[in-house]
Amino acid sequence: MIDLHCHILPGVDDGSAQMEISLDMAALAAASEIGTIVATPHCNTRDQRKNYRSPELDAAFAALQQAIDRAGTPVKVLPGSEVLLRNDVGLLLDTQPLYTLAGSRYLLVEFYFDEDPRFMDEALATVRRHSLIPVVAHPERYFCVQDMPRMAERWYERGYLLQLNKGSILGDLGERAYDTGRDFLQRGLCHVIASDAHHAAWRTPSFLRLLDELDYFFPQVPAELLLERNPRRIIENCIL
Ligand SMILES: [Fe+2]
């Protein structure tokens, strides 16, 4: 399986703080049969490192892979980022080199949880105008989407991709994300489920609980499509 959204790159955001933790995260992923992780550090946040594309970050991705290989963990790490879309989005896309998902045309994007719904529509259209396809990280966590699920339907209809968080489906991220996420899953408003893991002890990259939950409560949901086939098409830059 493939984890398309994971804060495993150490020391660059609020995810893994050091290489030892990243190695534990990789081992947990491998134990749940994840063979590929796209490392997606937060990008363009106000208070953390910017994490635009750079030789330093290229070296950090390579160092992580080297350490994982040395530990003998069968996990491949690909570069990515989770880009915060805020009022500078046009300028950002015009001027900053960004890590798309594994170098594809797909860009993982997030918003502030209390973002204005009109701004979200405009910002996603701006991404699309820049010849990138937005993959909306955890739509079920945004307050306006929880209030107006129709927003996510519209994004789906426009050809944007929806990535649900495993933690929302498991109830680890609050009641409203749980209700909204499970509703989306039920209705097929989901292209990918990813871990959005930040640590090895909580919000982990393991898919084990998720697989049990899907098996028991969502037998009609094609888990293989959401955890393997669709993410593979994204990292291989195929059309979904
Ligand atoms: Fe994230």
PDB file of C-alpha atoms and ligand atoms in Angstrom:
ATOM      1  CA  MET A   1       0.000   0.000   0.000  1.00  0.00           C
ATOM      2  CA  ILE A   2       0.939   3.641  -0.338  1.00  0.00           C
ATOM      3  CA  ASP A   3       0.674   6.395   2.262  1.00  0.00           C
ATOM      4  CA  LEU A   4       0.246   9.643   0.349  1.00  0.00           C
ATOM      5  CA  HIS A   5       0.357  12.054   3.292  1.00  0.00           C
ATOM      6  CA  CYS A   6       2.850  11.605   6.128  1.00  0.00           C
ATOM      7  CA  HIS A   7       4.984  13.983   8.221  1.00  0.00           C
ATOM      8  CA  ILE A   8       7.898  11.566   8.407  1.00  0.00           C
ATOM      9  CA  LEU A   9      10.696  13.884   7.249  1.00  0.00           C
ATOM     10  CA  PRO A  10      12.476  14.701  10.532  1.00  0.00           C
ATOM     11  CA  GLY A  11      12.982  18.164  11.968  1.00  0.00           C
ATOM     12  CA  VAL A  12      11.174  20.237   9.344  1.00  0.00           C
ATOM     13  CA  ASP A  13       7.659  20.699  10.775  1.00  0.00           C
ATOM     14  CA  ASP A  14       5.442  19.569  13.660  1.00  0.00           C
ATOM     15  CA  GLY A  15       5.782  15.933  12.579  1.00  0.00           C
ATOM     16  CA  SER A  16       8.743  13.691  13.387  1.00  0.00           C
ATOM     17  CA  ALA A  17      11.235  15.614  15.513  1.00  0.00           C
ATOM     18  CA  GLN A  18      14.238  13.372  14.848  1.00  0.00           C
ATOM     19  CA  MET A  19      15.532  10.553  12.652  1.00  0.00           C
ATOM     20  CA  GLU A  20      14.943   7.849  15.329  1.00  0.00           C
ATOM     21  CA  ILE A  21      11.238   8.708  15.355  1.00  0.00           C
ATOM     22  CA  SER A  22      11.115   8.678  11.539  1.00  0.00           C
ATOM     23  CA  LEU A  23      12.679   5.211  11.551  1.00  0.00           C
ATOM     24  CA  ASP A  24      10.051   4.006  14.043  1.00  0.00           C
ATOM     25  CA  MET A  25       7.349   5.509  11.809  1.00  0.00           C
ATOM     26  CA  ALA A  26       8.760   3.727   8.748  1.00  0.00           C
ATOM     27  CA  ALA A  27       8.858   0.429  10.671  1.00  0.00           C
ATOM     28  CA  LEU A  28       5.201   0.852  11.723  1.00  0.00           C
ATOM     29  CA  ALA A  29       4.233   1.587   8.136  1.00  0.00           C
ATOM     30  CA  ALA A  30       6.100  -1.470   6.861  1.00  0.00           C
ATOM     31  CA  ALA A  31       4.418  -3.645   9.525  1.00  0.00           C
ATOM     32  CA  SER A  32       1.044  -2.696   8.051  1.00  0.00           C
ATOM     33  CA  GLU A  33       2.251  -3.461   4.520  1.00  0.00           C
ATOM     34  CA  ILE A  34       2.845   0.094   3.392  1.00  0.00           C
ATOM     35  CA  GLY A  35       5.703  -0.080   0.901  1.00  0.00           C
ATOM     36  CA  THR A  36       5.755   3.560  -0.218  1.00  0.00           C
ATOM     37  CA  ILE A  37       5.396   6.761   1.773  1.00  0.00           C
ATOM     38  CA  VAL A  38       5.175  10.216   0.259  1.00  0.00           C
ATOM     39  CA  ALA A  39       6.857  12.482   2.820  1.00  0.00           C
ATOM     40  CA  THR A  40       4.716  15.626   2.970  1.00  0.00           C
ATOM     41  CA  PRO A  41       6.112  18.304   5.285  1.00  0.00           C
ATOM     42  CA  HIS A  42       3.917  21.346   5.887  1.00  0.00           C
ATOM     43  CA  CYS A  43       4.719  24.017   3.317  1.00  0.00           C
ATOM     44  CA  ASN A  44       3.988  27.753   3.308  1.00  0.00           C
ATOM     45  CA  THR A  45       2.749  27.912   6.921  1.00  0.00           C
ATOM     46  CA  ARG A  46       3.274  31.192   8.750  1.00  0.00           C
ATOM     47  CA  ASP A  47       5.014  29.839  11.826  1.00  0.00           C
ATOM     48  CA  GLN A  48       7.034  26.840  10.656  1.00  0.00           C
ATOM     49  CA  ARG A  49       9.746  26.335   8.054  1.00  0.00           C
ATOM     50  CA  LYS A  50       8.505  27.158   4.565  1.00  0.00           C
ATOM     51  CA  ASN A  51       9.649  23.897   2.968  1.00  0.00           C
ATOM     52  CA  TYR A  52       9.563  25.106  -0.618  1.00  0.00           C
ATOM     53  CA  ARG A  53      11.652  23.003  -3.013  1.00  0.00           C
ATOM     54  CA  SER A  54      15.341  23.382  -2.225  1.00  0.00           C
ATOM     55  CA  PRO A  55      18.633  21.470  -2.446  1.00  0.00           C
ATOM     56  CA  GLU A  56      18.656  21.260   1.378  1.00  0.00           C
ATOM     57  CA  LEU A  57      15.289  19.535   1.443  1.00  0.00           C
ATOM     58  CA  ASP A  58      16.307  17.263  -1.467  1.00  0.00           C
ATOM     59  CA  ALA A  59      19.231  16.182   0.705  1.00  0.00           C
ATOM     60  CA  ALA A  60      16.923  15.633   3.692  1.00  0.00           C
ATOM     61  CA  PHE A  61      14.646  13.315   1.651  1.00  0.00           C
ATOM     62  CA  ALA A  62      17.723  11.388   0.471  1.00  0.00           C
ATOM     63  CA  ALA A  63      19.143  11.150   4.015  1.00  0.00           C
ATOM     64  CA  LEU A  64      15.843   9.751   5.292  1.00  0.00           C
ATOM     65  CA  GLN A  65      15.799   7.076   2.577  1.00  0.00           C
ATOM     66  CA  GLN A  66      19.394   6.190   3.350  1.00  0.00           C
ATOM     67  CA  ALA A  67      18.648   5.785   7.071  1.00  0.00           C
ATOM     68  CA  ILE A  68      15.550   3.651   6.329  1.00  0.00           C
ATOM     69  CA  ASP A  69      17.606   1.450   3.994  1.00  0.00           C
ATOM     70  CA  ARG A  70      20.340   1.113   6.608  1.00  0.00           C
ATOM     71  CA  ALA A  71      17.736   0.012   9.164  1.00  0.00           C
ATOM     72  CA  GLY A  72      16.597  -2.663   6.703  1.00  0.00           C
ATOM     73  CA  THR A  73      13.016  -1.394   6.560  1.00  0.00           C
ATOM     74  CA  PRO A  74      11.384  -2.106   3.191  1.00  0.00           C
ATOM     75  CA  VAL A  75       9.879   1.336   2.650  1.00  0.00           C
ATOM     76  CA  LYS A  76      10.457   3.731  -0.213  1.00  0.00           C
ATOM     77  CA  VAL A  77      10.127   7.443   0.526  1.00  0.00           C
ATOM     78  CA  LEU A  78       9.094   9.880  -2.188  1.00  0.00           C
ATOM     79  CA  PRO A  79       9.221  13.677  -1.919  1.00  0.00           C
ATOM     80  CA  GLY A  80       6.097  15.768  -1.476  1.00  0.00           C
ATOM     81  CA  SER A  81       4.652  18.522   0.657  1.00  0.00           C
ATOM     82  CA  GLU A  82       1.345  19.702   2.094  1.00  0.00           C
ATOM     83  CA  VAL A  83       0.905  23.235   0.876  1.00  0.00           C
ATOM     84  CA  LEU A  84      -1.125  25.641   3.008  1.00  0.00           C
ATOM     85  CA  LEU A  85      -3.275  27.756   0.693  1.00  0.00           C
ATOM     86  CA  ARG A  86      -3.708  31.213   2.204  1.00  0.00           C
ATOM     87  CA  ASN A  87      -4.096  34.677   0.743  1.00  0.00           C
ATOM     88  CA  ASP A  88      -0.702  34.568  -1.054  1.00  0.00           C
ATOM     89  CA  VAL A  89      -1.702  31.533  -3.164  1.00  0.00           C
ATOM     90  CA  GLY A  90      -1.338  33.195  -6.610  1.00  0.00           C
ATOM     91  CA  LEU A  91       2.052  34.678  -5.798  1.00  0.00           C
ATOM     92  CA  LEU A  92       3.150  31.431  -4.184  1.00  0.00           C
ATOM     93  CA  LEU A  93       2.374  29.382  -7.293  1.00  0.00           C
ATOM     94  CA  ASP A  94       3.947  31.993  -9.575  1.00  0.00           C
ATOM     95  CA  THR A  95       7.186  32.364  -7.661  1.00  0.00           C
ATOM     96  CA  GLN A  96       7.987  29.392  -5.429  1.00  0.00           C
ATOM     97  CA  PRO A  97       9.167  25.957  -6.541  1.00  0.00           C
ATOM     98  CA  LEU A  98       7.024  23.417  -4.670  1.00  0.00           C
ATOM     99  CA  TYR A  99       7.186  19.694  -4.041  1.00  0.00           C
ATOM    100  CA  THR A 100       4.163  18.148  -5.749  1.00  0.00           C
ATOM    101  CA  LEU A 101       3.333  14.529  -4.864  1.00  0.00           C
ATOM    102  CA  ALA A 102       6.326  12.528  -6.123  1.00  0.00           C
ATOM    103  CA  GLY A 103       6.968  15.119  -8.822  1.00  0.00           C
ATOM    104  CA  SER A 104       3.541  14.566 -10.416  1.00  0.00           C
ATOM    105  CA  ARG A 105       0.944  17.140 -11.485  1.00  0.00           C
ATOM    106  CA  TYR A 106      -0.894  16.493  -8.189  1.00  0.00           C
ATOM    107  CA  LEU A 107      -0.417  19.007  -5.370  1.00  0.00           C
ATOM    108  CA  LEU A 108      -1.473  18.149  -1.810  1.00  0.00           C
ATOM    109  CA  VAL A 109      -3.095  21.264  -0.336  1.00  0.00           C
ATOM    110  CA  GLU A 110      -4.577  22.218   3.011  1.00  0.00           C
ATOM    111  CA  PHE A 111      -6.396  25.199   4.517  1.00  0.00           C
ATOM    112  CA  TYR A 112      -6.878  26.737   7.912  1.00  0.00           C
ATOM    113  CA  PHE A 113      -9.681  24.802   9.596  1.00  0.00           C
ATOM    114  CA  ASP A 114     -11.889  27.914   9.816  1.00  0.00           C
ATOM    115  CA  GLU A 115     -11.134  29.151   6.271  1.00  0.00           C
ATOM    116  CA  ASP A 116     -13.795  31.061   4.308  1.00  0.00           C
ATOM    117  CA  PRO A 117     -15.608  28.743   1.852  1.00  0.00           C
ATOM    118  CA  ARG A 118     -15.463  31.207  -1.067  1.00  0.00           C
ATOM    119  CA  PHE A 119     -11.714  31.593  -0.608  1.00  0.00           C
ATOM    120  CA  MET A 120     -11.290  27.805  -0.661  1.00  0.00           C
ATOM    121  CA  ASP A 121     -13.102  27.544  -4.005  1.00  0.00           C
ATOM    122  CA  GLU A 122     -11.053  30.392  -5.476  1.00  0.00           C
ATOM    123  CA  ALA A 123      -7.739  29.042  -4.181  1.00  0.00           C
ATOM    124  CA  LEU A 124      -8.395  25.562  -5.598  1.00  0.00           C
ATOM    125  CA  ALA A 125      -9.335  27.105  -8.960  1.00  0.00           C
ATOM    126  CA  THR A 126      -6.054  29.050  -8.861  1.00  0.00           C
ATOM    127  CA  VAL A 127      -4.115  25.814  -8.334  1.00  0.00           C
ATOM    128  CA  ARG A 128      -5.951  24.252 -11.272  1.00  0.00           C
ATOM    129  CA  ARG A 129      -5.169  27.273 -13.468  1.00  0.00           C
ATOM    130  CA  HIS A 130      -1.488  26.626 -12.759  1.00  0.00           C
ATOM    131  CA  SER A 131      -1.855  23.208 -14.462  1.00  0.00           C
ATOM    132  CA  LEU A 132      -1.828  21.355 -11.167  1.00  0.00           C
ATOM    133  CA  ILE A 133      -4.569  19.100  -9.824  1.00  0.00           C
ATOM    134  CA  PRO A 134      -5.349  19.777  -6.186  1.00  0.00           C
ATOM    135  CA  VAL A 135      -5.515  16.879  -3.788  1.00  0.00           C
ATOM    136  CA  VAL A 136      -7.487  18.344  -0.892  1.00  0.00           C
ATOM    137  CA  ALA A 137      -6.029  17.073   2.382  1.00  0.00           C
ATOM    138  CA  HIS A 138      -8.643  16.033   4.961  1.00  0.00           C
ATOM    139  CA  PRO A 139     -11.716  17.913   3.605  1.00  0.00           C
ATOM    140  CA  GLU A 140     -13.709  16.373   6.468  1.00  0.00           C
ATOM    141  CA  ARG A 141     -11.768  18.476   8.995  1.00  0.00           C
ATOM    142  CA  TYR A 142     -12.707  21.931   7.662  1.00  0.00           C
ATOM    143  CA  PHE A 143     -15.533  23.604   9.543  1.00  0.00           C
ATOM    144  CA  CYS A 144     -17.333  24.928   6.449  1.00  0.00           C
ATOM    145  CA  VAL A 145     -17.195  21.517   4.755  1.00  0.00           C
ATOM    146  CA  GLN A 146     -18.640  19.938   7.898  1.00  0.00           C
ATOM    147  CA  ASP A 147     -21.456  22.518   7.721  1.00  0.00           C
ATOM    148  CA  MET A 148     -21.850  22.301   3.923  1.00  0.00           C
ATOM    149  CA  PRO A 149     -20.782  18.873   2.615  1.00  0.00           C
ATOM    150  CA  ARG A 150     -21.955  20.055  -0.814  1.00  0.00           C
ATOM    151  CA  MET A 151     -18.609  21.896  -1.061  1.00  0.00           C
ATOM    152  CA  ALA A 152     -16.729  18.613  -1.245  1.00  0.00           C
ATOM    153  CA  GLU A 153     -19.227  17.262  -3.775  1.00  0.00           C
ATOM    154  CA  ARG A 154     -18.505  20.308  -5.955  1.00  0.00           C
ATOM    155  CA  TRP A 155     -14.747  19.774  -5.681  1.00  0.00           C
ATOM    156  CA  TYR A 156     -15.237  16.142  -6.617  1.00  0.00           C
ATOM    157  CA  GLU A 157     -17.318  17.163  -9.653  1.00  0.00           C
ATOM    158  CA  ARG A 158     -14.603  19.620 -10.725  1.00  0.00           C
ATOM    159  CA  GLY A 159     -12.055  16.828 -10.794  1.00  0.00           C
ATOM    160  CA  TYR A 160     -10.184  17.741  -7.643  1.00  0.00           C
ATOM    161  CA  LEU A 161      -9.146  14.797  -5.484  1.00  0.00           C
ATOM    162  CA  LEU A 162     -10.278  14.215  -1.907  1.00  0.00           C
ATOM    163  CA  GLN A 163      -7.910  12.669   0.649  1.00  0.00           C
ATOM    164  CA  LEU A 164      -9.544  11.560   3.887  1.00  0.00           C
ATOM    165  CA  ASN A 165      -7.508  11.091   7.067  1.00  0.00           C
ATOM    166  CA  LYS A 166      -7.416   7.683   8.651  1.00  0.00           C
ATOM    167  CA  GLY A 167      -7.695   9.410  12.065  1.00  0.00           C
ATOM    168  CA  SER A 168     -11.013  11.006  11.099  1.00  0.00           C
ATOM    169  CA  ILE A 169     -12.491   7.652  10.121  1.00  0.00           C
ATOM    170  CA  LEU A 170     -11.251   6.102  13.373  1.00  0.00           C
ATOM    171  CA  GLY A 171     -12.652   8.913  15.538  1.00  0.00           C
ATOM    172  CA  ASP A 172      -9.249  10.225  16.681  1.00  0.00           C
ATOM    173  CA  LEU A 173      -9.804  13.749  15.293  1.00  0.00           C
ATOM    174  CA  GLY A 174     -13.128  14.744  16.840  1.00  0.00           C
ATOM    175  CA  GLU A 175     -16.770  13.927  16.392  1.00  0.00           C
ATOM    176  CA  ARG A 176     -17.488  16.219  13.452  1.00  0.00           C
ATOM    177  CA  ALA A 177     -14.518  14.970  11.395  1.00  0.00           C
ATOM    178  CA  TYR A 178     -15.641  11.424  12.256  1.00  0.00           C
ATOM    179  CA  ASP A 179     -19.240  12.009  11.119  1.00  0.00           C
ATOM    180  CA  THR A 180     -18.240  13.903   7.973  1.00  0.00           C
ATOM    181  CA  GLY A 181     -15.415  11.528   7.029  1.00  0.00           C
ATOM    182  CA  ARG A 182     -17.563   8.427   7.411  1.00  0.00           C
ATOM    183  CA  ASP A 183     -20.385  10.057   5.454  1.00  0.00           C
ATOM    184  CA  PHE A 184     -17.966  10.886   2.599  1.00  0.00           C
ATOM    185  CA  LEU A 185     -16.579   7.371   2.643  1.00  0.00           C
ATOM    186  CA  GLN A 186     -20.072   5.926   2.513  1.00  0.00           C
ATOM    187  CA  ARG A 187     -20.979   8.144  -0.455  1.00  0.00           C
ATOM    188  CA  GLY A 188     -17.768   7.567  -2.409  1.00  0.00           C
ATOM    189  CA  LEU A 189     -16.552  11.145  -1.889  1.00  0.00           C
ATOM    190  CA  CYS A 190     -13.000   9.926  -1.397  1.00  0.00           C
ATOM    191  CA  HIS A 191     -10.116   9.125  -3.727  1.00  0.00           C
ATOM    192  CA  VAL A 192      -7.459   8.321  -1.138  1.00  0.00           C
ATOM    193  CA  ILE A 193      -7.188   7.578   2.579  1.00  0.00           C
ATOM    194  CA  ALA A 194      -3.820   8.546   4.081  1.00  0.00           C
ATOM    195  CA  SER A 195      -2.333   8.551   7.572  1.00  0.00           C
ATOM    196  CA  ASP A 196      -1.370  12.238   7.975  1.00  0.00           C
ATOM    197  CA  ALA A 197       0.937  10.709  10.591  1.00  0.00           C
ATOM    198  CA  HIS A 198       2.969  13.024  12.796  1.00  0.00           C
ATOM    199  CA  HIS A 199       4.617  10.594  15.211  1.00  0.00           C
ATOM    200  CA  ALA A 200       5.298   6.943  16.013  1.00  0.00           C
ATOM    201  CA  ALA A 201       3.296   6.842  19.259  1.00  0.00           C
ATOM    202  CA  TRP A 202       0.189   8.808  18.316  1.00  0.00           C
ATOM    203  CA  ARG A 203      -1.188   9.786  14.892  1.00  0.00           C
ATOM    204  CA  THR A 204       0.986   6.964  13.554  1.00  0.00           C
ATOM    205  CA  PRO A 205       1.431   5.760   9.951  1.00  0.00           C
ATOM    206  CA  SER A 206       0.096   2.263  10.686  1.00  0.00           C
ATOM    207  CA  PHE A 207      -2.930   1.227   8.607  1.00  0.00           C
ATOM    208  CA  LEU A 208      -3.754  -1.808  10.803  1.00  0.00           C
ATOM    209  CA  ARG A 209      -6.682  -0.304  12.762  1.00  0.00           C
ATOM    210  CA  LEU A 210      -7.952   1.379   9.611  1.00  0.00           C
ATOM    211  CA  LEU A 211      -8.011  -1.902   7.680  1.00  0.00           C
ATOM    212  CA  ASP A 212      -9.974  -3.581  10.489  1.00  0.00           C
ATOM    213  CA  GLU A 213     -12.426  -0.673  10.616  1.00  0.00           C
ATOM    214  CA  LEU A 214     -12.976  -0.671   6.833  1.00  0.00           C
ATOM    215  CA  ASP A 215     -13.383  -4.414   6.783  1.00  0.00           C
ATOM    216  CA  TYR A 216     -15.969  -4.413   9.573  1.00  0.00           C
ATOM    217  CA  PHE A 217     -17.992  -1.233   8.967  1.00  0.00           C
ATOM    218  CA  PHE A 218     -17.467  -0.473   5.263  1.00  0.00           C
ATOM    219  CA  PRO A 219     -17.348  -3.818   3.469  1.00  0.00           C
ATOM    220  CA  GLN A 220     -18.670  -2.111   0.322  1.00  0.00           C
ATOM    221  CA  VAL A 221     -15.767   0.419   0.255  1.00  0.00           C
ATOM    222  CA  PRO A 222     -12.965  -0.665  -2.099  1.00  0.00           C
ATOM    223  CA  ALA A 223     -10.042  -0.344   0.341  1.00  0.00           C
ATOM    224  CA  GLU A 224      -7.531  -1.485  -2.257  1.00  0.00           C
ATOM    225  CA  LEU A 225      -8.624   1.356  -4.548  1.00  0.00           C
ATOM    226  CA  LEU A 226      -8.211   4.034  -1.849  1.00  0.00           C
ATOM    227  CA  LEU A 227      -4.993   2.750  -0.271  1.00  0.00           C
ATOM    228  CA  GLU A 228      -3.140   1.362  -3.266  1.00  0.00           C
ATOM    229  CA  ARG A 229      -4.542   1.854  -6.756  1.00  0.00           C
ATOM    230  CA  ASN A 230      -5.498   5.548  -6.649  1.00  0.00           C
ATOM    231  CA  PRO A 231      -2.399   6.715  -4.750  1.00  0.00           C
ATOM    232  CA  ARG A 232      -0.253   4.735  -7.191  1.00  0.00           C
ATOM    233  CA  ARG A 233      -1.894   6.456 -10.143  1.00  0.00           C
ATOM    234  CA  ILE A 234      -1.200   9.810  -8.471  1.00  0.00           C
ATOM    235  CA  ILE A 235       2.504   9.180  -7.861  1.00  0.00           C
ATOM    236  CA  GLU A 236       2.843   7.775 -11.373  1.00  0.00           C
ATOM    237  CA  ASN A 237       1.197  10.963 -12.691  1.00  0.00           C
ATOM    238  CA  CYS A 238      -1.647   9.091 -14.372  1.00  0.00           C
ATOM    239  CA  ILE A 239      -5.138  10.485 -14.823  1.00  0.00           C
ATOM    240  CA  LEU A 240      -7.612   9.462 -12.144  1.00  0.00           C
TER     241      LEU A 240
HETATM  242 FE    FE B   1      -0.718  16.844   7.196  1.00  0.00          FE
END
